[in-house]
């Protein structure tokens, strides 16, 4: 079932208190959020450092790029598709930005070139899926390899480290008050896309398309166009993540974003998006990313073997989705 | 003779709903018991209790007796081992296996090497199909068979499990006339073999043709069982709905000639390479006038739905379509909608609704543009519009925020109609608008269509139900094998003429339908 967090909360004033809490418990996003809080509390008991502002800001800064990509992934998964290319597109966008800087282009232009690389990749994904009719898994598997290959061809595997403008570095390293800049950008994007998905025609069409593509087309939704837009947006958001990551690292690595698609998909799915399409939310993806971030940080703080982190993340995905399936069956 | 199956005082309560209250029924071997009632009357629940999908409420009075022994049915497998099988409306065949493989699915005989013994499977299947007079190729994939043949395969499979009681849930809902006739003959054969049949159907004609007794359910209670010989349509309907038959069919007010709204000239589909099957249409031409209800009749596979799909811009087509004299160039349903054509499709669940979305979101989907400022959806306006449709069409739903998957078939159909009404189309195409919905909702849909026509909407009604076509249409076009086979005015049309026309000369089967 699709849960609409903002609307459900809005109704609470009218409803009885008890049914309000029942409803709260049934909202996927809040359940995951409760798990995040409980986990955070547990970690804090063993490691007081966890709650230090420094640490919290470092967690959210790390997860900001994952979340930005997860916004696009959520939209893609709501349409019933998948985008495996996000990690490679992140790397390619960073690489394009770095190459532009090494040609001494103005910083604005460098960022624009980086972003347009992602836009083009996303658009190509969309075309492969809507015009060539490839299944999204195959189409994006292909572009994932192509983009990564392109990075290696261009750089021969060496990182690019041209001199960067301070203004550009601010995107990755700056702070507004105590909040890191990447987090600010992430929050703006989450709010904007949550609004877009819940309040605009485009958002409605994305949900409808994922719920029943045929019925949506017969209701006049231009399904191919909507899909093309969704994949293009996903590519663009990955590029934003790439530009931010490069600004933070100041070195465009050939392996940037390698395997990142798995974290992104995990965040999205933990946040309540269903792989069969039709449900999911941008807020949910953020909370999913926070959960993964907290787990990773907690394991570092508790001195758990870093090799085990991957496995724990996997277990969390299975638990989160498994429990949800179980609950839906009970309904 | 002692009945083979007896269900006594069966009750079933779901959280908040009493679906069945002290329902009893009996079926003897070689008897056909019809089970009728509006949607939601409890027929499916009762059959699910019988076949072990649900457990009945615990009560000392409740008994299920099979062949003289009182038993409690634990599971569908248990029910089947006791000789009770069910054929669901949605068939449970595996389309990429052959007929024989389907019959022996999950109990394949093995050779000494542990491989599947295809020889035995084919031989046994052949004997089985022959004994049932079924003319089906064993080696064809079930997915390549017609729906009617697929149902035959399911029946054969049930018989091969040594079924003593066979439940059939709306078996004819998607069968053609011809297939229905074959099915009726098969049911007579099975009767003669001593198999008891519980036959669920909305089509009363079939019940008069095939059943011995009929049990009527209303709101989870059995309101009577009587021999079919003593029943009339009026009696059955009155028992089912507790309302008078009079308002069931709304006779269309006589239609006066008006200007032509829609004109199709030699339209036909362009065959595309990768599309197997489907009907090749042959230069279909007709005119549709303002305020007219034009009925489209024909057998399943005659090209009715395909024609409608062309009129709605779903596929590329040859020929010309004019709306109010202006030639249309439709590339997608969106173009058709913008031109003022609405299409309530045959298949509500696959094509009509986004089931997980709410009533509100479904109703507004085609007209979202007019409910938005730029991109922003005006939800207040959207709710008002939706509320209005829910009220005027009396859609039974707890709120406009209910997911449509939770509504009954009739109410889902009303949501589909509301979608198109909101667009105020000039032409409304309705394909099987009353299939699988109860009599009360049916009457409401009929009166709605009549009302729309009187307001000037031009309506195309596609229906397999002859009585519906005859009662509703001002004019009837009959299709056969992708071409127009005949056209009748309301005065000329009779059931016999239309059947004759649909089958083509010399192939008329007397008592069909």
JSON list of N, CA, C and O in Angstrom, two decimals, chain B residues 55-89:
[
{"chain": "B", "resi": 55, "resn": "UNK", "atom": "N", "xyz": [-11.74, -21.12, 6.74]},
{"chain": "B", "resi": 55, "resn": "UNK", "atom": "CA", "xyz": [-12.40, -21.99, 7.71]},
{"chain": "B", "resi": 55, "resn": "UNK", "atom": "C", "xyz": [-13.68, -21.31, 8.15]},
{"chain": "B", "resi": 55, "resn": "UNK", "atom": "O", "xyz": [-13.69, -20.11, 8.40]},
{"chain": "B", "resi": 56, "resn": "UNK", "atom": "N", "xyz": [-14.78, -22.06, 8.27]},
{"chain": "B", "resi": 56, "resn": "UNK", "atom": "CA", "xyz": [-16.02, -21.43, 8.75]},
{"chain": "B", "resi": 56, "resn": "UNK", "atom": "C", "xyz": [-15.89, -21.07, 10.23]},
{"chain": "B", "resi": 56, "resn": "UNK", "atom": "O", "xyz": [-15.01, -21.59, 10.93]},
{"chain": "B", "resi": 57, "resn": "UNK", "atom": "N", "xyz": [-16.78, -20.17, 10.70]},
{"chain": "B", "resi": 57, "resn": "UNK", "atom": "CA", "xyz": [-16.78, -19.84, 12.13]},
{"chain": "B", "resi": 57, "resn": "UNK", "atom": "C", "xyz": [-17.08, -21.10, 12.94]},
{"chain": "B", "resi": 57, "resn": "UNK", "atom": "O", "xyz": [-17.84, -21.97, 12.50]},
{"chain": "B", "resi": 58, "resn": "UNK", "atom": "N", "xyz": [-16.51, -21.15, 14.12]},
{"chain": "B", "resi": 58, "resn": "UNK", "atom": "CA", "xyz": [-16.76, -22.28, 14.99]},
{"chain": "B", "resi": 58, "resn": "UNK", "atom": "C", "xyz": [-18.17, -22.22, 15.55]},
{"chain": "B", "resi": 58, "resn": "UNK", "atom": "O", "xyz": [-18.55, -21.25, 16.17]},
{"chain": "B", "resi": 59, "resn": "UNK", "atom": "N", "xyz": [-18.95, -23.26, 15.32]},
{"chain": "B", "resi": 59, "resn": "UNK", "atom": "CA", "xyz": [-20.29, -23.29, 15.88]},
{"chain": "B", "resi": 59, "resn": "UNK", "atom": "C", "xyz": [-20.74, -24.74, 15.90]},
{"chain": "B", "resi": 59, "resn": "UNK", "atom": "O", "xyz": [-20.46, -25.49, 14.96]},
{"chain": "B", "resi": 60, "resn": "UNK", "atom": "N", "xyz": [-21.42, -25.16, 16.95]},
{"chain": "B", "resi": 60, "resn": "UNK", "atom": "CA", "xyz": [-21.83, -26.57, 17.03]},
{"chain": "B", "resi": 60, "resn": "UNK", "atom": "C", "xyz": [-22.82, -26.94, 15.93]},
{"chain": "B", "resi": 60, "resn": "UNK", "atom": "O", "xyz": [-22.93, -28.11, 15.55]},
{"chain": "B", "resi": 61, "resn": "UNK", "atom": "N", "xyz": [-23.54, -25.93, 15.39]},
{"chain": "B", "resi": 61, "resn": "UNK", "atom": "CA", "xyz": [-24.55, -26.24, 14.37]},
{"chain": "B", "resi": 61, "resn": "UNK", "atom": "C", "xyz": [-23.94, -26.44, 12.99]},
{"chain": "B", "resi": 61, "resn": "UNK", "atom": "O", "xyz": [-24.56, -26.99, 12.10]},
{"chain": "B", "resi": 62, "resn": "UNK", "atom": "N", "xyz": [-22.71, -25.94, 12.80]},
{"chain": "B", "resi": 62, "resn": "UNK", "atom": "CA", "xyz": [-22.12, -25.97, 11.47]},
{"chain": "B", "resi": 62, "resn": "UNK", "atom": "C", "xyz": [-21.64, -27.38, 11.13]},
{"chain": "B", "resi": 62, "resn": "UNK", "atom": "O", "xyz": [-20.92, -28.01, 11.92]},
{"chain": "B", "resi": 63, "resn": "UNK", "atom": "N", "xyz": [-22.05, -27.84, 9.96]},
{"chain": "B", "resi": 63, "resn": "UNK", "atom": "CA", "xyz": [-21.61, -29.17, 9.54]},
{"chain": "B", "resi": 63, "resn": "UNK", "atom": "C", "xyz": [-21.31, -29.14, 8.05]},
{"chain": "B", "resi": 63, "resn": "UNK", "atom": "O", "xyz": [-22.03, -28.50, 7.28]},
{"chain": "B", "resi": 64, "resn": "UNK", "atom": "N", "xyz": [-20.26, -29.83, 7.67]},
{"chain": "B", "resi": 64, "resn": "UNK", "atom": "CA", "xyz": [-20.05, -30.09, 6.25]},
{"chain": "B", "resi": 64, "resn": "UNK", "atom": "C", "xyz": [-19.99, -31.59, 6.10]},
{"chain": "B", "resi": 64, "resn": "UNK", "atom": "O", "xyz": [-19.15, -32.26, 6.72]},
{"chain": "B", "resi": 65, "resn": "UNK", "atom": "N", "xyz": [-20.92, -32.14, 5.34]},
{"chain": "B", "resi": 65, "resn": "UNK", "atom": "CA", "xyz": [-21.01, -33.60, 5.21]},
{"chain": "B", "resi": 65, "resn": "UNK", "atom": "C", "xyz": [-20.74, -33.99, 3.77]},
{"chain": "B", "resi": 65, "resn": "UNK", "atom": "O", "xyz": [-21.39, -33.47, 2.85]},
{"chain": "B", "resi": 66, "resn": "UNK", "atom": "N", "xyz": [-19.77, -34.84, 3.57]},
{"chain": "B", "resi": 66, "resn": "UNK", "atom": "CA", "xyz": [-19.47, -35.32, 2.23]},
{"chain": "B", "resi": 66, "resn": "UNK", "atom": "C", "xyz": [-19.64, -36.83, 2.20]},
{"chain": "B", "resi": 66, "resn": "UNK", "atom": "O", "xyz": [-19.02, -37.53, 3.01]},
{"chain": "B", "resi": 67, "resn": "UNK", "atom": "N", "xyz": [-20.49, -37.28, 1.33]},
{"chain": "B", "resi": 67, "resn": "UNK", "atom": "CA", "xyz": [-20.71, -38.71, 1.15]},
{"chain": "B", "resi": 67, "resn": "UNK", "atom": "C", "xyz": [-21.06, -39.38, 2.49]},
{"chain": "B", "resi": 67, "resn": "UNK", "atom": "O", "xyz": [-20.58, -40.48, 2.80]},
{"chain": "B", "resi": 68, "resn": "UNK", "atom": "N", "xyz": [-21.85, -38.67, 3.28]},
{"chain": "B", "resi": 68, "resn": "UNK", "atom": "CA", "xyz": [-22.30, -39.27, 4.54]},
{"chain": "B", "resi": 68, "resn": "UNK", "atom": "C", "xyz": [-21.39, -39.05, 5.73]},
{"chain": "B", "resi": 68, "resn": "UNK", "atom": "O", "xyz": [-21.77, -39.31, 6.85]},
{"chain": "B", "resi": 69, "resn": "UNK", "atom": "N", "xyz": [-20.16, -38.58, 5.48]},
{"chain": "B", "resi": 69, "resn": "UNK", "atom": "CA", "xyz": [-19.24, -38.36, 6.61]},
{"chain": "B", "resi": 69, "resn": "UNK", "atom": "C", "xyz": [-19.09, -36.87, 6.90]},
{"chain": "B", "resi": 69, "resn": "UNK", "atom": "O", "xyz": [-18.91, -36.07, 5.98]},
{"chain": "B", "resi": 70, "resn": "UNK", "atom": "N", "xyz": [-19.17, -36.54, 8.18]},
{"chain": "B", "resi": 70, "resn": "UNK", "atom": "CA", "xyz": [-18.96, -35.15, 8.55]},
{"chain": "B", "resi": 70, "resn": "UNK", "atom": "C", "xyz": [-17.46, -34.88, 8.59]},
{"chain": "B", "resi": 70, "resn": "UNK", "atom": "O", "xyz": [-16.71, -35.61, 9.26]},
{"chain": "B", "resi": 71, "resn": "UNK", "atom": "N", "xyz": [-17.00, -33.87, 7.87]},
{"chain": "B", "resi": 71, "resn": "UNK", "atom": "CA", "xyz": [-15.56, -33.58, 7.90]},
{"chain": "B", "resi": 71, "resn": "UNK", "atom": "C", "xyz": [-15.36, -32.08, 8.05]},
{"chain": "B", "resi": 71, "resn": "UNK", "atom": "O", "xyz": [-16.27, -31.28, 7.87]},
{"chain": "B", "resi": 72, "resn": "UNK", "atom": "N", "xyz": [-14.14, -31.72, 8.43]},
{"chain": "B", "resi": 72, "resn": "UNK", "atom": "CA", "xyz": [-13.81, -30.29, 8.38]},
{"chain": "B", "resi": 72, "resn": "UNK", "atom": "C", "xyz": [-12.71, -30.16, 7.34]},
{"chain": "B", "resi": 72, "resn": "UNK", "atom": "O", "xyz": [-11.72, -30.89, 7.36]},
{"chain": "B", "resi": 73, "resn": "UNK", "atom": "N", "xyz": [-12.92, -29.25, 6.41]},
{"chain": "B", "resi": 73, "resn": "UNK", "atom": "CA", "xyz": [-12.01, -29.15, 5.28]},
{"chain": "B", "resi": 73, "resn": "UNK", "atom": "C", "xyz": [-10.84, -28.25, 5.65]},
{"chain": "B", "resi": 73, "resn": "UNK", "atom": "O", "xyz": [-11.03, -27.09, 6.02]},
{"chain": "B", "resi": 74, "resn": "UNK", "atom": "N", "xyz": [-9.65, -28.79, 5.57]},
{"chain": "B", "resi": 74, "resn": "UNK", "atom": "CA", "xyz": [-8.47, -28.10, 6.10]},
{"chain": "B", "resi": 74, "resn": "UNK", "atom": "C", "xyz": [-7.80, -27.19, 5.08]},
{"chain": "B", "resi": 74, "resn": "UNK", "atom": "O", "xyz": [-7.26, -26.16, 5.43]},
{"chain": "B", "resi": 75, "resn": "UNK", "atom": "N", "xyz": [-7.79, -27.61, 3.82]},
{"chain": "B", "resi": 75, "resn": "UNK", "atom": "CA", "xyz": [-7.03, -26.87, 2.83]},
{"chain": "B", "resi": 75, "resn": "UNK", "atom": "C", "xyz": [-7.57, -27.21, 1.44]},
{"chain": "B", "resi": 75, "resn": "UNK", "atom": "O", "xyz": [-8.29, -28.19, 1.28]},
{"chain": "B", "resi": 76, "resn": "UNK", "atom": "N", "xyz": [-7.21, -26.42, 0.44]},
{"chain": "B", "resi": 76, "resn": "UNK", "atom": "CA", "xyz": [-7.65, -26.75, -0.93]},
{"chain": "B", "resi": 76, "resn": "UNK", "atom": "C", "xyz": [-7.20, -28.15, -1.35]},
{"chain": "B", "resi": 76, "resn": "UNK", "atom": "O", "xyz": [-7.95, -28.86, -2.03]},
{"chain": "B", "resi": 77, "resn": "UNK", "atom": "N", "xyz": [-6.02, -28.57, -0.93]},
{"chain": "B", "resi": 77, "resn": "UNK", "atom": "CA", "xyz": [-5.55, -29.91, -1.30]},
{"chain": "B", "resi": 77, "resn": "UNK", "atom": "C", "xyz": [-6.43, -30.97, -0.66]},
{"chain": "B", "resi": 77, "resn": "UNK", "atom": "O", "xyz": [-6.81, -31.96, -1.29]},
{"chain": "B", "resi": 78, "resn": "UNK", "atom": "N", "xyz": [-6.77, -30.72, 0.60]},
{"chain": "B", "resi": 78, "resn": "UNK", "atom": "CA", "xyz": [-7.66, -31.63, 1.32]},
{"chain": "B", "resi": 78, "resn": "UNK", "atom": "C", "xyz": [-9.01, -31.72, 0.62]},
{"chain": "B", "resi": 78, "resn": "UNK", "atom": "O", "xyz": [-9.56, -32.81, 0.41]},
{"chain": "B", "resi": 79, "resn": "UNK", "atom": "N", "xyz": [-9.55, -30.54, 0.24]},
{"chain": "B", "resi": 79, "resn": "UNK", "atom": "CA", "xyz": [-10.83, -30.53, -0.44]},
{"chain": "B", "resi": 79, "resn": "UNK", "atom": "C", "xyz": [-10.77, -31.35, -1.72]},
{"chain": "B", "resi": 79, "resn": "UNK", "atom": "O", "xyz": [-11.67, -32.13, -2.03]},
{"chain": "B", "resi": 80, "resn": "UNK", "atom": "N", "xyz": [-9.65, -31.17, -2.45]},
{"chain": "B", "resi": 80, "resn": "UNK", "atom": "CA", "xyz": [-9.53, -31.87, -3.72]},
{"chain": "B", "resi": 80, "resn": "UNK", "atom": "C", "xyz": [-9.46, -33.38, -3.51]},
{"chain": "B", "resi": 80, "resn": "UNK", "atom": "O", "xyz": [-10.04, -34.15, -4.25]},
{"chain": "B", "resi": 81, "resn": "UNK", "atom": "N", "xyz": [-8.77, -33.78, -2.44]},
{"chain": "B", "resi": 81, "resn": "UNK", "atom": "CA", "xyz": [-8.66, -35.21, -2.18]},
{"chain": "B", "resi": 81, "resn": "UNK", "atom": "C", "xyz": [-10.02, -35.79, -1.79]},
{"chain": "B", "resi": 81, "resn": "UNK", "atom": "O", "xyz": [-10.26, -36.98, -1.90]},
{"chain": "B", "resi": 82, "resn": "UNK", "atom": "N", "xyz": [-10.94, -34.91, -1.31]},
{"chain": "B", "resi": 82, "resn": "UNK", "atom": "CA", "xyz": [-12.29, -35.36, -0.99]},
{"chain": "B", "resi": 82, "resn": "UNK", "atom": "C", "xyz": [-13.23, -35.22, -2.19]},
{"chain": "B", "resi": 82, "resn": "UNK", "atom": "O", "xyz": [-14.44, -35.32, -2.04]},
{"chain": "B", "resi": 83, "resn": "UNK", "atom": "N", "xyz": [-12.66, -34.93, -3.34]},
{"chain": "B", "resi": 83, "resn": "UNK", "atom": "CA", "xyz": [-13.48, -34.89, -4.56]},
{"chain": "B", "resi": 83, "resn": "UNK", "atom": "C", "xyz": [-14.13, -33.55, -4.83]},
{"chain": "B", "resi": 83, "resn": "UNK", "atom": "O", "xyz": [-15.10, -33.46, -5.59]},
{"chain": "B", "resi": 84, "resn": "UNK", "atom": "N", "xyz": [-13.62, -32.49, -4.20]},
{"chain": "B", "resi": 84, "resn": "UNK", "atom": "CA", "xyz": [-14.21, -31.17, -4.47]},
{"chain": "B", "resi": 84, "resn": "UNK", "atom": "C", "xyz": [-13.20, -30.30, -5.19]},
{"chain": "B", "resi": 84, "resn": "UNK", "atom": "O", "xyz": [-12.12, -30.02, -4.68]},
{"chain": "B", "resi": 85, "resn": "UNK", "atom": "N", "xyz": [-13.51, -29.90, -6.40]},
{"chain": "B", "resi": 85, "resn": "UNK", "atom": "CA", "xyz": [-12.61, -29.07, -7.18]},
{"chain": "B", "resi": 85, "resn": "UNK", "atom": "C", "xyz": [-13.32, -27.80, -7.59]},
{"chain": "B", "resi": 85, "resn": "UNK", "atom": "O", "xyz": [-14.55, -27.76, -7.67]},
{"chain": "B", "resi": 86, "resn": "UNK", "atom": "N", "xyz": [-12.54, -26.77, -7.86]},
{"chain": "B", "resi": 86, "resn": "UNK", "atom": "CA", "xyz": [-13.15, -25.50, -8.27]},
{"chain": "B", "resi": 86, "resn": "UNK", "atom": "C", "xyz": [-12.43, -24.94, -9.49]},
{"chain": "B", "resi": 86, "resn": "UNK", "atom": "O", "xyz": [-11.21, -25.09, -9.64]},
{"chain": "B", "resi": 87, "resn": "UNK", "atom": "N", "xyz": [-13.22, -24.39, -10.40]},
{"chain": "B", "resi": 87, "resn": "UNK", "atom": "CA", "xyz": [-12.66, -23.69, -11.56]},
{"chain": "B", "resi": 87, "resn": "UNK", "atom": "C", "xyz": [-12.92, -22.22, -11.31]},
{"chain": "B", "resi": 87, "resn": "UNK", "atom": "O", "xyz": [-14.06, -21.78, -11.31]},
{"chain": "B", "resi": 88, "resn": "UNK", "atom": "N", "xyz": [-11.86, -21.46, -11.10]},
{"chain": "B", "resi": 88, "resn": "UNK", "atom": "CA", "xyz": [-12.04, -20.04, -10.83]},
{"chain": "B", "resi": 88, "resn": "UNK", "atom": "C", "xyz": [-12.23, -19.27, -12.11]},
{"chain": "B", "resi": 88, "resn": "UNK", "atom": "O", "xyz": [-11.86, -19.72, -13.20]},
{"chain": "B", "resi": 89, "resn": "UNK", "atom": "N", "xyz": [-12.78, -18.08, -11.94]},
{"chain": "B", "resi": 89, "resn": "UNK", "atom": "CA", "xyz": [-12.99, -17.19, -13.08]},
{"chain": "B", "resi": 89, "resn": "UNK", "atom": "C", "xyz": [-11.64, -16.87, -13.74]},
{"chain": "B", "resi": 89, "resn": "UNK", "atom": "O", "xyz": [-11.51, -16.92, -14.95]}
]
